[in-house]
XYZ file of C-alpha atoms in Angstrom:
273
model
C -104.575 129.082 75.945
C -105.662 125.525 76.376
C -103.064 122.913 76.570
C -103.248 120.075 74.486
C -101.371 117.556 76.569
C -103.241 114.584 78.066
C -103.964 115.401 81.671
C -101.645 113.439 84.641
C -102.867 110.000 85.757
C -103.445 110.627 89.786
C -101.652 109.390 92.314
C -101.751 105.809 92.514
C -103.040 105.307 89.591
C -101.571 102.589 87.225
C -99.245 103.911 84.337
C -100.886 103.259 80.534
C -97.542 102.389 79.757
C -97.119 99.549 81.839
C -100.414 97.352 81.210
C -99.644 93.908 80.788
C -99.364 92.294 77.318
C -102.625 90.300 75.753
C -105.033 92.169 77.871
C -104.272 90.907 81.297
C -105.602 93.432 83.942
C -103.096 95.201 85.944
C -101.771 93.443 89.236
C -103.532 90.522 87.781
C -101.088 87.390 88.964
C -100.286 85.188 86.187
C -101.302 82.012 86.178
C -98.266 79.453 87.725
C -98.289 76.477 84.604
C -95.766 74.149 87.307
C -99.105 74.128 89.559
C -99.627 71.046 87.194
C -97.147 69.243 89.898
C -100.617 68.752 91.224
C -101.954 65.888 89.319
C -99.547 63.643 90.916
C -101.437 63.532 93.559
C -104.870 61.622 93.570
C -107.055 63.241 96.031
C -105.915 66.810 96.953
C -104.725 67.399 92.739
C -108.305 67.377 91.638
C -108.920 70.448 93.564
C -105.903 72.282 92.467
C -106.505 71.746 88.825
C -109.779 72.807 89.301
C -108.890 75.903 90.495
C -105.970 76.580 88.298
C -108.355 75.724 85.144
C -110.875 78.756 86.883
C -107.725 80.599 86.591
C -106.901 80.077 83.154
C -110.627 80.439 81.896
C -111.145 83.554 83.840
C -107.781 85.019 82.182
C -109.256 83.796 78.421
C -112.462 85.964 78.959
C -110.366 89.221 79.888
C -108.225 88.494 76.864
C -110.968 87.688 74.482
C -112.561 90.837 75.624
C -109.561 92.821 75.753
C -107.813 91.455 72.809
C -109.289 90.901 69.200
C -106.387 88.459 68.401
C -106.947 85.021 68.406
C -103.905 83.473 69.182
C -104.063 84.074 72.945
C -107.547 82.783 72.985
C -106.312 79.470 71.230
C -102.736 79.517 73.887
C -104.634 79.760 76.991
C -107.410 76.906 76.090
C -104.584 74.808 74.687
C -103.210 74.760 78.058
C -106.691 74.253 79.640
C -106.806 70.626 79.099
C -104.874 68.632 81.454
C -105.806 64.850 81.846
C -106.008 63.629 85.491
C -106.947 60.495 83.831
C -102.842 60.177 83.673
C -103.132 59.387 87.888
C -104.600 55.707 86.613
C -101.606 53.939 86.447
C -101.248 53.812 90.445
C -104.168 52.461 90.512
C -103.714 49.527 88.365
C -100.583 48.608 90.562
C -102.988 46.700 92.558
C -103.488 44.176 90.226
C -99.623 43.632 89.967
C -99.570 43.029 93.757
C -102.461 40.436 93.832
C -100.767 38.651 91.616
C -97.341 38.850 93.265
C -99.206 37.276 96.612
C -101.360 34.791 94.370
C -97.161 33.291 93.879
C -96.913 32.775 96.852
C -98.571 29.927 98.293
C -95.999 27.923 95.118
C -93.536 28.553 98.185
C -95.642 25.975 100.453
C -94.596 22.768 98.152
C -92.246 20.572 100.083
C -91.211 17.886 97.912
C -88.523 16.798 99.939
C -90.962 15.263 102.322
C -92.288 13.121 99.696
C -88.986 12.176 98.514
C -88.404 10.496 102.074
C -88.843 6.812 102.215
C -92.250 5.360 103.962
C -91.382 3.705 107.048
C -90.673 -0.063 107.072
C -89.322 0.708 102.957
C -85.966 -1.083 103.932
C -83.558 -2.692 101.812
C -83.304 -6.128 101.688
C -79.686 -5.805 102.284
C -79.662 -3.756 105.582
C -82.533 -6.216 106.868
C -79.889 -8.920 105.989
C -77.203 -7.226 107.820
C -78.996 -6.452 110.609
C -80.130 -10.448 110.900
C -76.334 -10.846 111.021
C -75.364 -8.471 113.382
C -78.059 -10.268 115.798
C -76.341 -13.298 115.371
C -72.918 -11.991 116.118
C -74.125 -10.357 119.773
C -76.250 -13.295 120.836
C -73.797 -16.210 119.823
C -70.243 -14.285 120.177
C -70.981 -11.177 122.179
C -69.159 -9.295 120.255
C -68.540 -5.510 120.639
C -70.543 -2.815 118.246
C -67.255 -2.318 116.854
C -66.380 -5.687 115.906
C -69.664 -6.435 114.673
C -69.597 -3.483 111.995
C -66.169 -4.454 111.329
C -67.152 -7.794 110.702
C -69.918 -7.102 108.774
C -67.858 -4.624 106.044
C -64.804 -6.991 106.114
C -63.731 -8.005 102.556
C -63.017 -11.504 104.717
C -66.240 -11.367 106.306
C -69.735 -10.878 105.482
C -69.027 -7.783 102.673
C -71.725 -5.735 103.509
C -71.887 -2.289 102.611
C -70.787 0.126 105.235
C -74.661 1.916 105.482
C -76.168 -1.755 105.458
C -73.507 -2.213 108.496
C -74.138 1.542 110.326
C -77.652 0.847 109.778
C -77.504 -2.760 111.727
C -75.443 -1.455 114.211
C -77.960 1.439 114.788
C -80.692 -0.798 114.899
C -79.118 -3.802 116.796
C -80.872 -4.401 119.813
C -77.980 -5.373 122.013
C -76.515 -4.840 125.989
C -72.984 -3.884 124.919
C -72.351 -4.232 128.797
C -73.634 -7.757 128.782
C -71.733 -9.020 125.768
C -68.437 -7.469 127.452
C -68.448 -9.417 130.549
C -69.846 -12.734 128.306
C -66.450 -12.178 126.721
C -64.754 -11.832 129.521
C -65.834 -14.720 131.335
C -65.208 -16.924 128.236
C -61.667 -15.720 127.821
C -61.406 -16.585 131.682
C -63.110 -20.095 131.420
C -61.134 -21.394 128.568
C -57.882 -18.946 128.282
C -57.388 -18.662 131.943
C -56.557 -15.008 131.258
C -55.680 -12.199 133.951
C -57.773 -9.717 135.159
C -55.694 -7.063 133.035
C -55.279 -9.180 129.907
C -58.704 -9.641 129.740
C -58.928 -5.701 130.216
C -56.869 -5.335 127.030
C -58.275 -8.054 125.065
C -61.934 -6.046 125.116
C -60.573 -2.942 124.445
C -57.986 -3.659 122.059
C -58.434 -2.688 118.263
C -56.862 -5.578 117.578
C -59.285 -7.944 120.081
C -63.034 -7.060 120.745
C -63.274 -2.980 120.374
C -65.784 -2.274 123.330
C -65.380 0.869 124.746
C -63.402 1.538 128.069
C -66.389 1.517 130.443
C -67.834 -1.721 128.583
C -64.513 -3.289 129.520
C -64.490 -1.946 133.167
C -67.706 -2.938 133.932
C -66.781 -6.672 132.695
C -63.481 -7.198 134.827
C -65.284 -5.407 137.579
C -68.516 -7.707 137.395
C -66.978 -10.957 136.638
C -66.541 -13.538 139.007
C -63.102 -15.346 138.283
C -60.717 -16.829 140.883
C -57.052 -14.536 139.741
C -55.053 -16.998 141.837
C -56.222 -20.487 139.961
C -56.138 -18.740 136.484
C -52.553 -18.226 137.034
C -51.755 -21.896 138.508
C -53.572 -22.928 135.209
C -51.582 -20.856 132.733
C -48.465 -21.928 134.837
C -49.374 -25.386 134.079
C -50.034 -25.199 130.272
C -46.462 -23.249 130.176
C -44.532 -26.215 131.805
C -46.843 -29.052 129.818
C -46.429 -27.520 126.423
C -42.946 -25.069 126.366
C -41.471 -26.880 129.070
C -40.623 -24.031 130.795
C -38.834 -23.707 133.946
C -40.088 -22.210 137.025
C -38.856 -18.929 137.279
C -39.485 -18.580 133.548
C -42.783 -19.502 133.813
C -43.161 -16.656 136.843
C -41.314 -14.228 135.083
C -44.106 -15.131 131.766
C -46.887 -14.560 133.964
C -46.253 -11.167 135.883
C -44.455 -9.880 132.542
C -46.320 -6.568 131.019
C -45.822 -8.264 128.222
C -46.747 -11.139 129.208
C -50.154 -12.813 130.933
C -50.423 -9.370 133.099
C -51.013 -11.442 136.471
C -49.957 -9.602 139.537
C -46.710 -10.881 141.163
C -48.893 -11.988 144.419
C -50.809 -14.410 141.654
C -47.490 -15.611 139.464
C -46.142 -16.494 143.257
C -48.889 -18.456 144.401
C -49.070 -20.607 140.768
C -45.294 -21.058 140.619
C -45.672 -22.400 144.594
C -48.599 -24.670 143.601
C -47.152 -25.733 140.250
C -46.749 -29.594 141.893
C -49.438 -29.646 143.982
C-alpha cells in the first residue's frame, strides 16, 4: 500500500515551514537599515552605502522572483535611495570660517594711538606755567615744592594743578643748587644757624626741599656759625633791648635761633667788642 504522506526533508535540510516571509532565501541575513549611520561620514560612508544598496537590490530580485506581490518590490526600492548629498553641509562650514578670520584683522585698529596728542601740541597754559616756574628757580631758588605750590596758590599765580605738575616735570632745575642758594641767603642777610637754616628748607611751612636737598646745603655752605650768632646777638640788644643772658638763652633755645651753646657763648662774650 503506498503511503500518501509527503516524504521527510533529510537531515539538515531547511524546514518548509520556516522560510522567511516575502521570499527571502533561508539563512539569508537581513539587511541592517541603522547601517545608514554611515553617511555621516564623508569618505569611508560612500563605501558602506554602496554596499548596503547591493544588499538591498540583491534582496528586491529574490523577492520579485519569489514573490508576485508588489508591495515588497515598492518597500525595498523605497528604502534604496539614500542621499549622501545630505554630508554637504560640513563642507560649506568652510566658508563660515573664512569669514570668521576675514574679522579679524578689525582687531588691529588702535585708535587710541591717534587719539594721543602730537608732540610739541602743548597748551598755552602749561607753556605759561612752566615760563613761571623757570623764573621762580633761577631768581628765588625755590624748592619743587614751593614752586608747584606757588604756582596753584589762589594767592599766587592760579594755575591749574596739571599746568603746575606739568612745569614742575619739565622744569629744568638743580634742586641741590637752589637749596644751598637758599641757604646761603638766609645766612647772608638772616644770620641764621646752621640748624635753623636746616628747618627753614625743609619746613612745610618754609621752602619744602626734601631732606637730602637740605643736608647737602648746610653741609656745602660756607658760613662762619660763630659771627652769625654775634650778629643775631646784636640785632636782639639793638631792637628788643634784651639783656645778656636773655639774649644767650634766645639763641641756644630749640625754640629759638638753634645756635649751639659754644656759638650763643662766644656772641654773648663779644657782644661789646
Amino acid at each position: 500500500m503506498n503511503s500518501t504522506l509527503p516524504p521527510s526533508p533529510e537531515p539538515g535540510a531547511p524546514d518548509p515551514s520556516s522560510a522567511p516571509q516575502f521570499g527571502m532565501p533561508a539563512g539569508a541575513p537581513a539587511p541592517a537599515p541603522q547601517k545608514k549611520r554611515g553617511k555621516w561620514f564623508i569618505a569611508g560612508g560612500c563605501g558602506c552605502l554602496a554596499i548596503i544598496a547591493l544588499a538591498i537590490a540583491g534582496c528586491s530580485a529574490i523577492v520579485a522572483t519569489s514573490s508576485g506581490d508588489g508591495e515588497d518590490s515598492s518597500t525595498t526600492t523605497e528604502a534604496a535611495p539614500v542621499a549622501p548629498e545630505e554630508e554637504a553641509p560640513a563642507e560649506e562650514a568652510a566658508p563660515e570660517e573664512a569669514a570668521i578670520d576675514e574679522e579679524v584683522p578689525a582687531e588691529e585698529e588702535a585708535p587710541a594711538e591717534e587719539e594721543a596728542p602730537a608732540e610739541g601740541d602743548v597748551p598755552a597754559e602749561y607753556t605759561s606755567a612752566l615760563n613761571s616756574a623757570e623764573s621762580y628757580s633761577e631768581m628765588l631758588h625755590m624748592s619743587k615744592q614751593g614752586i608747584f605750590d606757588q604756582l596753584t596758590s589762589e594767592y599766587g599765580d592760579q594755575f591749574s594743578e596739571e599746568a603746575a605738575q606739568y612745569a614742575v616735570d619739565n622744569l629744568e632745575a638743580d634742586w641741590n643748587d637752589n637749596a644751598l642758594k637758599s641757604a646761603e641767603s638766609y645766612s647772608e642777610t638772616l644770620h641764621m644757624s646752621k640748624q635753623g637754616i636746616y628747618d627753614q628748607l625743609t619746613s612745610e611751612y618754609g621752602e619744602q626741599f626734601t631732606e637730602e636737598q637740605a643736608q647737602y646745603a648746610i653741609d656745602t655752605i660756607v658760613a662762619d656759625w660763630n659771627q652769625n650768632a654775634l650778629e643775631s646777638a646784636k640785632s636782639y640788644r639793638d631792637t628788643m633791648d634784651m639783656s645778656p643772658e636773655a639774649i644767650r638763652d634766645q639763641l641756644s633755645s630749640e625754640y629759638g635761633d638753634q645756635f649751639t651753646q659754644e656759638e650763643a657763648d662766644y656772641a654773648v662774650e663779644n657782644l661789646d667788642g
